Short mmCIF file of C-alpha atoms and ligand atoms in Angstrom, two decimals:
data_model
loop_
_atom_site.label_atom_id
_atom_site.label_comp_id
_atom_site.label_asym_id
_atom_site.label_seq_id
_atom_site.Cartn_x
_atom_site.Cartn_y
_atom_site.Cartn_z
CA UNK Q 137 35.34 15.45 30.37
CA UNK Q 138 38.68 13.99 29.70
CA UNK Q 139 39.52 10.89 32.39
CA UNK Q 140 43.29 11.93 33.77
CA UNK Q 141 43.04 9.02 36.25
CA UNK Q 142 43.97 6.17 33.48
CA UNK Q 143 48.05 5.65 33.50
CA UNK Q 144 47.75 1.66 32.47
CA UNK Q 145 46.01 0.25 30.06
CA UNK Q 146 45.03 -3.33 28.95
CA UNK Q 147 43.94 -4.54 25.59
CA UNK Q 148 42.35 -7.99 24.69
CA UNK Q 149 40.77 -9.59 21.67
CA UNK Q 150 38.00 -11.96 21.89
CA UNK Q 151 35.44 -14.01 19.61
CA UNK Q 152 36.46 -15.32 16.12
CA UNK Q 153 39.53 -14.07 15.15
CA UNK Q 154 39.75 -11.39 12.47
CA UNK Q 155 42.88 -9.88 9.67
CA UNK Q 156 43.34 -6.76 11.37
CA UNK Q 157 43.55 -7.48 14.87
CA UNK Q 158 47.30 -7.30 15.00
CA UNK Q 159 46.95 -3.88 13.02
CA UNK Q 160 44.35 -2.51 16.14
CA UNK Q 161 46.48 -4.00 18.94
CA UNK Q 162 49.52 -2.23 17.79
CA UNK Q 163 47.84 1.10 17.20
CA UNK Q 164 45.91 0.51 20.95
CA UNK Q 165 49.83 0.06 22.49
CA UNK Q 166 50.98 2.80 20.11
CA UNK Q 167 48.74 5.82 20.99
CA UNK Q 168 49.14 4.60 24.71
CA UNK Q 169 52.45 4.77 25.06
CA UNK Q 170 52.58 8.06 22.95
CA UNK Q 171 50.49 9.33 25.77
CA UNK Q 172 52.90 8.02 28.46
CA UNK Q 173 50.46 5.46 29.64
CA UNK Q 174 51.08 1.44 30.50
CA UNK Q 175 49.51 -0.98 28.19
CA UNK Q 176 49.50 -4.83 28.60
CA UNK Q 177 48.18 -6.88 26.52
CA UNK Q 178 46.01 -9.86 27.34
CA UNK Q 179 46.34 -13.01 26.03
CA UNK Q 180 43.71 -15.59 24.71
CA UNK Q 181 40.48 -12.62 25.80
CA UNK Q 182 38.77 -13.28 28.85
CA UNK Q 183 40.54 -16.00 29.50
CA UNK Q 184 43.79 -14.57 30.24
CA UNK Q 185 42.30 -11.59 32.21
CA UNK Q 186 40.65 -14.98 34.60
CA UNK Q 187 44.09 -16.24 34.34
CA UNK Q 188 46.10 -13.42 34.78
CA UNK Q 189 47.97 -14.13 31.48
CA UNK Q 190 48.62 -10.36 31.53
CA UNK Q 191 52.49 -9.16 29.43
CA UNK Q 192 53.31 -5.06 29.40
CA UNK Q 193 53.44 -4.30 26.00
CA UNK Q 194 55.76 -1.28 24.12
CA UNK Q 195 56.33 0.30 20.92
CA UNK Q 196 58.52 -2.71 19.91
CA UNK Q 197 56.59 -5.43 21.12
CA UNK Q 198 54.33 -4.49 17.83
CA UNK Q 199 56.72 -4.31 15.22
CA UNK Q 200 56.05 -6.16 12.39
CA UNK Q 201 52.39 -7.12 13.29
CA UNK Q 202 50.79 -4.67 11.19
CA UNK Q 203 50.98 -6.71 7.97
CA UNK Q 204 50.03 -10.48 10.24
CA UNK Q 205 46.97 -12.12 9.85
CA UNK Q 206 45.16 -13.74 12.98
CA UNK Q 207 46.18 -12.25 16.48
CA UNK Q 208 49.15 -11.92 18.62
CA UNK Q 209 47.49 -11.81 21.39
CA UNK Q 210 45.67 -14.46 20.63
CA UNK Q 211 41.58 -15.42 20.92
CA UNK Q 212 38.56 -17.24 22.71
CA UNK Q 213 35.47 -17.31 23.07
CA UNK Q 214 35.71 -17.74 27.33
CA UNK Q 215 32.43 -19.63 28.79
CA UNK Q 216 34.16 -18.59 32.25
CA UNK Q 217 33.90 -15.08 31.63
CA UNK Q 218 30.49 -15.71 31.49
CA UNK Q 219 30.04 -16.77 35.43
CA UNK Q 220 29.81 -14.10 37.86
CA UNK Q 221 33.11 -15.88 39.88
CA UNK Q 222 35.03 -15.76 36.30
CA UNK Q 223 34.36 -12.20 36.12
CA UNK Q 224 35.51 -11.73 39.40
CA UNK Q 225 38.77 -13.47 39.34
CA UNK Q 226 39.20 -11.20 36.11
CA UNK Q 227 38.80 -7.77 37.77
CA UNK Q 228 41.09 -8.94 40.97
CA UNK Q 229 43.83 -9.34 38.31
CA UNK Q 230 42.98 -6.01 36.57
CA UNK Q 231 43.50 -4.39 40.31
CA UNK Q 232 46.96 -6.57 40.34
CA UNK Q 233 48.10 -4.70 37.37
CA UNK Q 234 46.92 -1.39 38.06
CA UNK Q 235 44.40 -1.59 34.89
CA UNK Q 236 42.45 1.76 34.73
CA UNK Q 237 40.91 0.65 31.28
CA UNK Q 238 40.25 -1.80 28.89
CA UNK Q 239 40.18 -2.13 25.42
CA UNK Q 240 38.29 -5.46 23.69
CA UNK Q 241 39.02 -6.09 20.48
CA UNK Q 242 35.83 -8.49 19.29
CA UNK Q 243 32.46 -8.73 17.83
CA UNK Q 244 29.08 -8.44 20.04
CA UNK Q 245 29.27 -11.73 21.94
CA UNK Q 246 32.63 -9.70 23.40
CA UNK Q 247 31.17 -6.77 23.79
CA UNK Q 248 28.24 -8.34 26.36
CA UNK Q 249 31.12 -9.48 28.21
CA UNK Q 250 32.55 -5.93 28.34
CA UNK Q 251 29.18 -4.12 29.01
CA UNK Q 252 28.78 -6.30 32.33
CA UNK Q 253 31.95 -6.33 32.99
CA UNK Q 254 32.09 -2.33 33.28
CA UNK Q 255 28.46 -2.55 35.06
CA UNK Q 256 30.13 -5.28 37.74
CA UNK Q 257 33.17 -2.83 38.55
CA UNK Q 258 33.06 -0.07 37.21
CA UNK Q 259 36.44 -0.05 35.38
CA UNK Q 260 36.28 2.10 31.67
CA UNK Q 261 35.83 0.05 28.82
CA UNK Q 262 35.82 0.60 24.96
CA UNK Q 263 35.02 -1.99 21.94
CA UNK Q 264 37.03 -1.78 19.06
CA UNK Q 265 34.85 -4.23 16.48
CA UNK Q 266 36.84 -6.76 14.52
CA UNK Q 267 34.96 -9.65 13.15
CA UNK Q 268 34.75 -11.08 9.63
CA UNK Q 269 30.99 -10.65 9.89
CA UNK Q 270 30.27 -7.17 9.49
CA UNK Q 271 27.63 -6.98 11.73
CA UNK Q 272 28.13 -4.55 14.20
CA UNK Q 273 25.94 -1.66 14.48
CA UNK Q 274 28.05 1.59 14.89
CA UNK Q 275 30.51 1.78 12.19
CA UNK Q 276 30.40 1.03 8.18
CA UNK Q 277 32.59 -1.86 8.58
CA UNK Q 278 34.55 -4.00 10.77
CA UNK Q 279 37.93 -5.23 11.22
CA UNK Q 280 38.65 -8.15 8.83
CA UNK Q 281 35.76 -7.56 7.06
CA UNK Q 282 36.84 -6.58 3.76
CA UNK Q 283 39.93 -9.04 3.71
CA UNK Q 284 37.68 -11.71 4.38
CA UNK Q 285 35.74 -10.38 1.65
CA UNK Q 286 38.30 -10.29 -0.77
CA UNK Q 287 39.51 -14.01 0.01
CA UNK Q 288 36.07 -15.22 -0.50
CA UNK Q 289 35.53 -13.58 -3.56
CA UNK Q 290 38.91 -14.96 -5.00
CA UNK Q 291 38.40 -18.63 -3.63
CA UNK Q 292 34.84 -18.41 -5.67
CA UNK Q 293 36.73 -16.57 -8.73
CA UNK Q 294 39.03 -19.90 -8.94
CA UNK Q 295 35.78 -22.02 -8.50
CA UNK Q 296 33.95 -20.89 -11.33
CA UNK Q 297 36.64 -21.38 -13.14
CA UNK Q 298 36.23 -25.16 -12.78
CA UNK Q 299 32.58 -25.32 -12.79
CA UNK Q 300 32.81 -23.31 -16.27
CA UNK Q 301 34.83 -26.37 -17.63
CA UNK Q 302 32.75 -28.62 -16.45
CA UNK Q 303 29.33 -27.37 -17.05
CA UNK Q 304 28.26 -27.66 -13.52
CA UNK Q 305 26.25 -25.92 -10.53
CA UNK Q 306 28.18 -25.18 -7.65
CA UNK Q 307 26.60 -24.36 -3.96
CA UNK Q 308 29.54 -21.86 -2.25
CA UNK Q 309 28.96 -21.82 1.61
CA UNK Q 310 30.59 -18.45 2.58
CA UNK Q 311 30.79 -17.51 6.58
CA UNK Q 312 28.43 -15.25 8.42
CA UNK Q 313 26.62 -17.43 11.10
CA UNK Q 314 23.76 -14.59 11.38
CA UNK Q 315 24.57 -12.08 8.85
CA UNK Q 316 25.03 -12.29 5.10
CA UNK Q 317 27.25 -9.36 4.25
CA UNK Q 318 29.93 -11.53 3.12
CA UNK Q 319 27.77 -13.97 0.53
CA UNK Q 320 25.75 -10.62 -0.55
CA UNK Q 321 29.44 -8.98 -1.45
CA UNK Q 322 30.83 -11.89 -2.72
CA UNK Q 323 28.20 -12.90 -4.34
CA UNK Q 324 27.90 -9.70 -6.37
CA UNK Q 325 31.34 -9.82 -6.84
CA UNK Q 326 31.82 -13.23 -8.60
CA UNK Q 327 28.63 -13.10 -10.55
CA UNK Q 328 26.73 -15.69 -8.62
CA UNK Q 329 23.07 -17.05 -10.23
CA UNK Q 330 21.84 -16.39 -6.84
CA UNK Q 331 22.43 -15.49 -3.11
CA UNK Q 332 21.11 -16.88 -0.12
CA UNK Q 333 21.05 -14.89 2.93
CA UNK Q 334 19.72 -15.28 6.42
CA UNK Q 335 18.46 -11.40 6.41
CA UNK Q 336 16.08 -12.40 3.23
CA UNK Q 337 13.27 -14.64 3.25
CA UNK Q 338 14.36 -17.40 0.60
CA UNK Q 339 12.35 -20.44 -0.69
CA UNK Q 340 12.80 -23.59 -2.85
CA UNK Q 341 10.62 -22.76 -5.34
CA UNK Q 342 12.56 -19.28 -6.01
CA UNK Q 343 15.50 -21.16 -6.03
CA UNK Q 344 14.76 -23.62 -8.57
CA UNK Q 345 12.71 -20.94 -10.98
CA UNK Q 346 16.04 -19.01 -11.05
CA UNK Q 347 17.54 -22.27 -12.25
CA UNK Q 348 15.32 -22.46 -15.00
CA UNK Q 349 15.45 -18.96 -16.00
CA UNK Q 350 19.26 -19.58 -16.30
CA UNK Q 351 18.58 -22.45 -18.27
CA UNK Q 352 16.37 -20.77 -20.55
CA UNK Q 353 19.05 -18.22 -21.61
CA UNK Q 354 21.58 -20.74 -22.09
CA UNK Q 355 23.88 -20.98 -19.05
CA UNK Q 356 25.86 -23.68 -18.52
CA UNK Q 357 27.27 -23.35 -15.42
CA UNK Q 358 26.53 -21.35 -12.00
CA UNK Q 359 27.32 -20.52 -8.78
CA UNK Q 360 24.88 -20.07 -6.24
CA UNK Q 361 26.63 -18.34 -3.05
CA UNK Q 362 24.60 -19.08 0.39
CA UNK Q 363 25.73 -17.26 3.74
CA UNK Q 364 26.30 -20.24 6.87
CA UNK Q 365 23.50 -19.10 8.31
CA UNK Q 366 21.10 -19.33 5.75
CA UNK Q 367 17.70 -20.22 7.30
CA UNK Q 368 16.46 -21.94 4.68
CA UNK Q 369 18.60 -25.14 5.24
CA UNK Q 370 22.21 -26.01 5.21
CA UNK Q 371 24.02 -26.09 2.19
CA UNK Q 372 24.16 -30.27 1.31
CA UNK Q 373 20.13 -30.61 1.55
CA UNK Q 374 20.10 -27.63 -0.68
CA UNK Q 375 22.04 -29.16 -3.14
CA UNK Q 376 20.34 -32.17 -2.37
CA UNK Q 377 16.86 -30.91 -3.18
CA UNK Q 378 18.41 -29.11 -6.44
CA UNK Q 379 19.75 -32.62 -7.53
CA UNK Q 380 15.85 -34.46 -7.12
CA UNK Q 381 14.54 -31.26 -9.19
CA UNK Q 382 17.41 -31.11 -11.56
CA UNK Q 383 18.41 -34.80 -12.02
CA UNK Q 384 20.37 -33.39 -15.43
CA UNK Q 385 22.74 -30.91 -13.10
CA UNK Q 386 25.71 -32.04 -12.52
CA UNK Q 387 25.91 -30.38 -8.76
CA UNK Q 388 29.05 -29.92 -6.29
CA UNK Q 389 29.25 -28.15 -2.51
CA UNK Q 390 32.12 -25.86 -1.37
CA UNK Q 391 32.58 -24.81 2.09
CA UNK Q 392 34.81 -21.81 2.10
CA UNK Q 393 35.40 -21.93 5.93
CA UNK Q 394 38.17 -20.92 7.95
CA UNK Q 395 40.47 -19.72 5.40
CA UNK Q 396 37.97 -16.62 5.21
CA UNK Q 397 39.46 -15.91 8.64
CA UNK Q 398 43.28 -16.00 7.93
CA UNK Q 399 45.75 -14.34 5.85
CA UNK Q 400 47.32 -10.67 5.51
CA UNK Q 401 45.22 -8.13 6.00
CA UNK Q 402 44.03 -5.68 3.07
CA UNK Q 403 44.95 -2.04 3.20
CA UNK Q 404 41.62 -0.98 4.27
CA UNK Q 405 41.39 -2.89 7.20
CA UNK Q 406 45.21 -2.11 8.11
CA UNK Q 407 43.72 1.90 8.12
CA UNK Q 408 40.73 1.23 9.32
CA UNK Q 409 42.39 -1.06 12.82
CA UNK Q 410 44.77 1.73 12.99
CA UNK Q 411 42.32 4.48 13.23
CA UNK Q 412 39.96 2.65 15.24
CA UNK Q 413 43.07 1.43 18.13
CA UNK Q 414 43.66 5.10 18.08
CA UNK Q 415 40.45 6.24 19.02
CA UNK Q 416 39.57 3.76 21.09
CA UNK Q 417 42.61 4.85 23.17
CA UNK Q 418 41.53 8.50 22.77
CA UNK Q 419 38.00 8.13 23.65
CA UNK Q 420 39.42 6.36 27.18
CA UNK Q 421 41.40 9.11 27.78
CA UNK Q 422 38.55 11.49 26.82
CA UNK Q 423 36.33 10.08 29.53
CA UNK Q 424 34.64 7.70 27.24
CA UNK Q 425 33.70 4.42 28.63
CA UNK Q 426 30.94 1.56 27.49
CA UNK Q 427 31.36 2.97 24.27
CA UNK Q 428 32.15 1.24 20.97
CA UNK Q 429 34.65 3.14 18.64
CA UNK Q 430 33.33 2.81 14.83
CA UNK Q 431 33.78 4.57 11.81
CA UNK Q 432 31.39 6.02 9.39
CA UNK Q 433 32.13 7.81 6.28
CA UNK Q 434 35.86 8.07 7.38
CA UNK Q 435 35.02 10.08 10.49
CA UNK Q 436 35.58 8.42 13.96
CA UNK Q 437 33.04 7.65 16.29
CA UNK Q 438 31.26 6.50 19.54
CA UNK Q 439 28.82 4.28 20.18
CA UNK Q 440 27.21 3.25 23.25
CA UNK Q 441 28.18 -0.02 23.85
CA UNK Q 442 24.49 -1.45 24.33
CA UNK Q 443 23.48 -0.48 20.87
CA UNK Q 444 26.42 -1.94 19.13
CA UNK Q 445 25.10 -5.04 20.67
CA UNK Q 446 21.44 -4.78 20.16
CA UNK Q 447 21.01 -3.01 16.94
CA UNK Q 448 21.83 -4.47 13.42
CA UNK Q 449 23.19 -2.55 9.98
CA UNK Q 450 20.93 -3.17 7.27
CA UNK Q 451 21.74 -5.65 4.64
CA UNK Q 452 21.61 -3.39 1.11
CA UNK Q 453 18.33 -5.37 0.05
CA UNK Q 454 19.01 -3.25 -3.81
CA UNK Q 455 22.38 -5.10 -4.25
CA UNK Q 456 20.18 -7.94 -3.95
CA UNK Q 457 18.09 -7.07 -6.59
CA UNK Q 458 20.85 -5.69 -9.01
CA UNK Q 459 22.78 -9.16 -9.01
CA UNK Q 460 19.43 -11.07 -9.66
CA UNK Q 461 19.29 -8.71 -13.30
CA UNK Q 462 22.70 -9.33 -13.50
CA UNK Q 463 23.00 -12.74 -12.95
CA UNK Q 464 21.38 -13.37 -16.55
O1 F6P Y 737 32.01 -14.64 13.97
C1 F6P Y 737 32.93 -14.94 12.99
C2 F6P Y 737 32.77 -16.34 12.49
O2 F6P Y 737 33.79 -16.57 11.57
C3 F6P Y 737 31.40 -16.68 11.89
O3 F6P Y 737 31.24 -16.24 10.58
C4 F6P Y 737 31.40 -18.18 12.02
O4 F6P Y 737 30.10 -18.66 12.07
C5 F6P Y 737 32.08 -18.39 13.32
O5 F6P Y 737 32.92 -17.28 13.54
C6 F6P Y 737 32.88 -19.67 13.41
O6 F6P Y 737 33.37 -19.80 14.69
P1 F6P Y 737 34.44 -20.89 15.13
O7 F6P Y 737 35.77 -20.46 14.59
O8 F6P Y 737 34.39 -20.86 16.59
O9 F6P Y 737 34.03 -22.18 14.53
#
C-alpha cells in the first residue's frame, strides 16, 4: 500500500555522529525531490524539530557533501525530546511545515525517540542507522561503520610501529560503549595479542596467561586492543594490574577516541548511505512507517523499528578464536 498523502518530507540525524551521514542526507533530499516531494532538513536532531530549526532543502543544497565527514545537519543527543512537552512542541512544528514524514538518521537511542514519537502522533517515520558502533539489528552494517573501522585499524598500524621499537605492551582503547565490533575488526586487523570485548566474558588471569604464552615464543612487543565498554575494567587499571604482574613490561595506554568518529567517509559507507537514504525515502512513499531501512547481503530492507532497537547482531565469536591462533 503505497502512502500518496506524503508531499514534504523532513530528515534529521541524531546520536553520535557518524562518516556517512552527509552521504544519507543527500540521497534522503535526492530521491525526494526526484519524486516531486518537499524535504527540509533538521538541524542539531530533536533539538531543532523542539526548536523549529527546520531549512527546505534541494538538489543543490547537497552538493559536495557526499565525500564530508561528520554532518551537515548537524547532531545531539536531545534530553528534551525525551519529555512528553518536548515531543510536543516538536510535532506542532512538524504541522507548521506541513511534515508528512520523517526520516532519522541515528543509532537506537534515536530510534526510541522515533518509535514514540510515531506512537504520540501518528506521523510516518523511518530509521536510516548510522553509528560507528555497528550495533543495530536489521542490516549487516551501519553508516560509518567501516570508516571508523578503517581509521582505527590505521591509528593502531602506526602504534605498533612504535611499540615494535621499543619493545613494549600497548593497551589500545577503541570505541564501542556496548558493542565490540570495532576492537574485534580492528583487532584482527592489526594483529593484536588479544581483544577485549564487552560481548565476551574476559578475566585477568586469561589476560595475563596470554602474556606469557607470548613471552614464551619470543615476542617482544604487543598490542592488546580492548572495546570502551569492556566490562572487565577500564583500560588504565588494566594496564595497571598488567604492570604489578609484569613488573619487566614496559606498558603504555592509547585512547583512540573521537578521531574514530571524523574524517571522509570510505566508499562503502558512501554506497551503503546512498542506498539506504534511498530506500528509506521509498519505503515512506511505499506506506512504510516505524520501520528501519537496513541492508543485508546488498539487498534493501525493512525492519520494524522495535526490533532494531531491542535485538542485537551477533558478535562473530570464531574471529575471536582465529586471532587468538594467530596472535602467536
Ligand atoms: O555511539 C557512538 C559512540 O561513538 C560510542 O562508541 C561512544 O561510546 C559514544 O558515541 C561517545 O559519545 P560522545 O561523543 O557523546 O562522548
Amino acid at each position: 500500500m503505497s502512502n500518496q498523502n506524503i508531499k514534504t518530507g523532513a530528515v534529521l540525524t541524531s546520536g553520535g555522529d557518524a562518516p556517512g551521514m552527509n552521504a544519507a542526507i543527500r540521497a534522503v533530499v535526492r530521491t525526494a525531490n526526484s519524486l516531486g516531494l518537499e524535504c527540509y532538513g533538521v538541524r542539531e536532531g530533536y533539538n531543532g524539530l523542539i526548536h523549529g530549526d527546520f531549512t527546505k532543502m534541494g538538489p543543490r543544497s547537497v552538493k559536495n557533501i557526499i565525500n564530508e565527514g561528520g554532518t551537515i545537519l548537524k547532531s545531539a543527543r536531545s534530553s528534551e525530546f525525551k519529555t512528553a512537552e518536548g515531543r510536543a512542541k516538536a510535532f506542532e512544528n512538524c504541522k507548521k511545515h506541513n511534515i508528512d514524514a520523517l526520516v532519522c538518521i541515528g543509532g537506537d537511542g534515536s530510534f526510541t525517540g522515533a518509535k514514540v514519537f510515531n506512537e504520540e502522533f501518528g506521523l510516518p517515520v523511518i530509521g536510516v542507522p548510522g553509528t560507528i558502533d555497528n550495533d543495530i539489528f536489521g542490516t549487516d552494517n551501519t553508516i560509518g561503520y567501516d570508516t571508523a573501522l578503517n581509521t582505527a585499524m590505521e591509528a593502531i598500524d602506526k602504534i605498533r610501529d612504535t611499540a615494535t621499537s621499543h619493545n613494549r605492551v600497548f593497551f589500545v582503547e577503541v570505541m564501542g560503549r556496548d558493542a565490540g565490533f570495532i576492537a574485534l575488526n580492528s583487532g584482527i586487523a592489526t594483529g593484536a595479542l588479544d581483544i577485549l570485548i564487552p560481548e565476551q566474558k574476559d578475566s585477568m588471569e586469561e589476560l595475563f596467561g596470554t602474556f606469557r604464552k607470548a613471552e614464551k615464543v619470543g615476542k617482544s612487543s604487543s598490542i592488546v586492543v580492548v572495546a570502551e565498554g569492556e566490562k572487565l575494567g577500564n583500560i588504565y587499571d588494566l594496564a595497571k594490574a598488567t604492570k604489578d604482574e609484569f613488573p619487566n613490561f614496559d606498558i603504555r595506554v592509547a585512547v583512540l577516541g573521537h578521531i574514530q568518529r571524523g574524517g571522509s567517509p570510505s566508499c562503502a559507507d558512501r554506497v551503503l548511505a546512498s542506498k539506504m537514504g534511498y530506500g528509506a525515502v521509498m519505503g515512506l512513499v511505499d506506506g512504510k512507517s516505524k520501520v528501519m531501512v537496513g541492508v543485508k547481503s546488498n539487498r534493501l530492507i525493512y525492519t520494524p523499528i522495535e526490533e532494531a532497537i531491542k535485538k542485537h547482531n551477533e558478535i562473530d565469536k570464531d574471529l575471536l578464536k582465529i586471532s587468538e591462533i594467530l596472535a602467536m
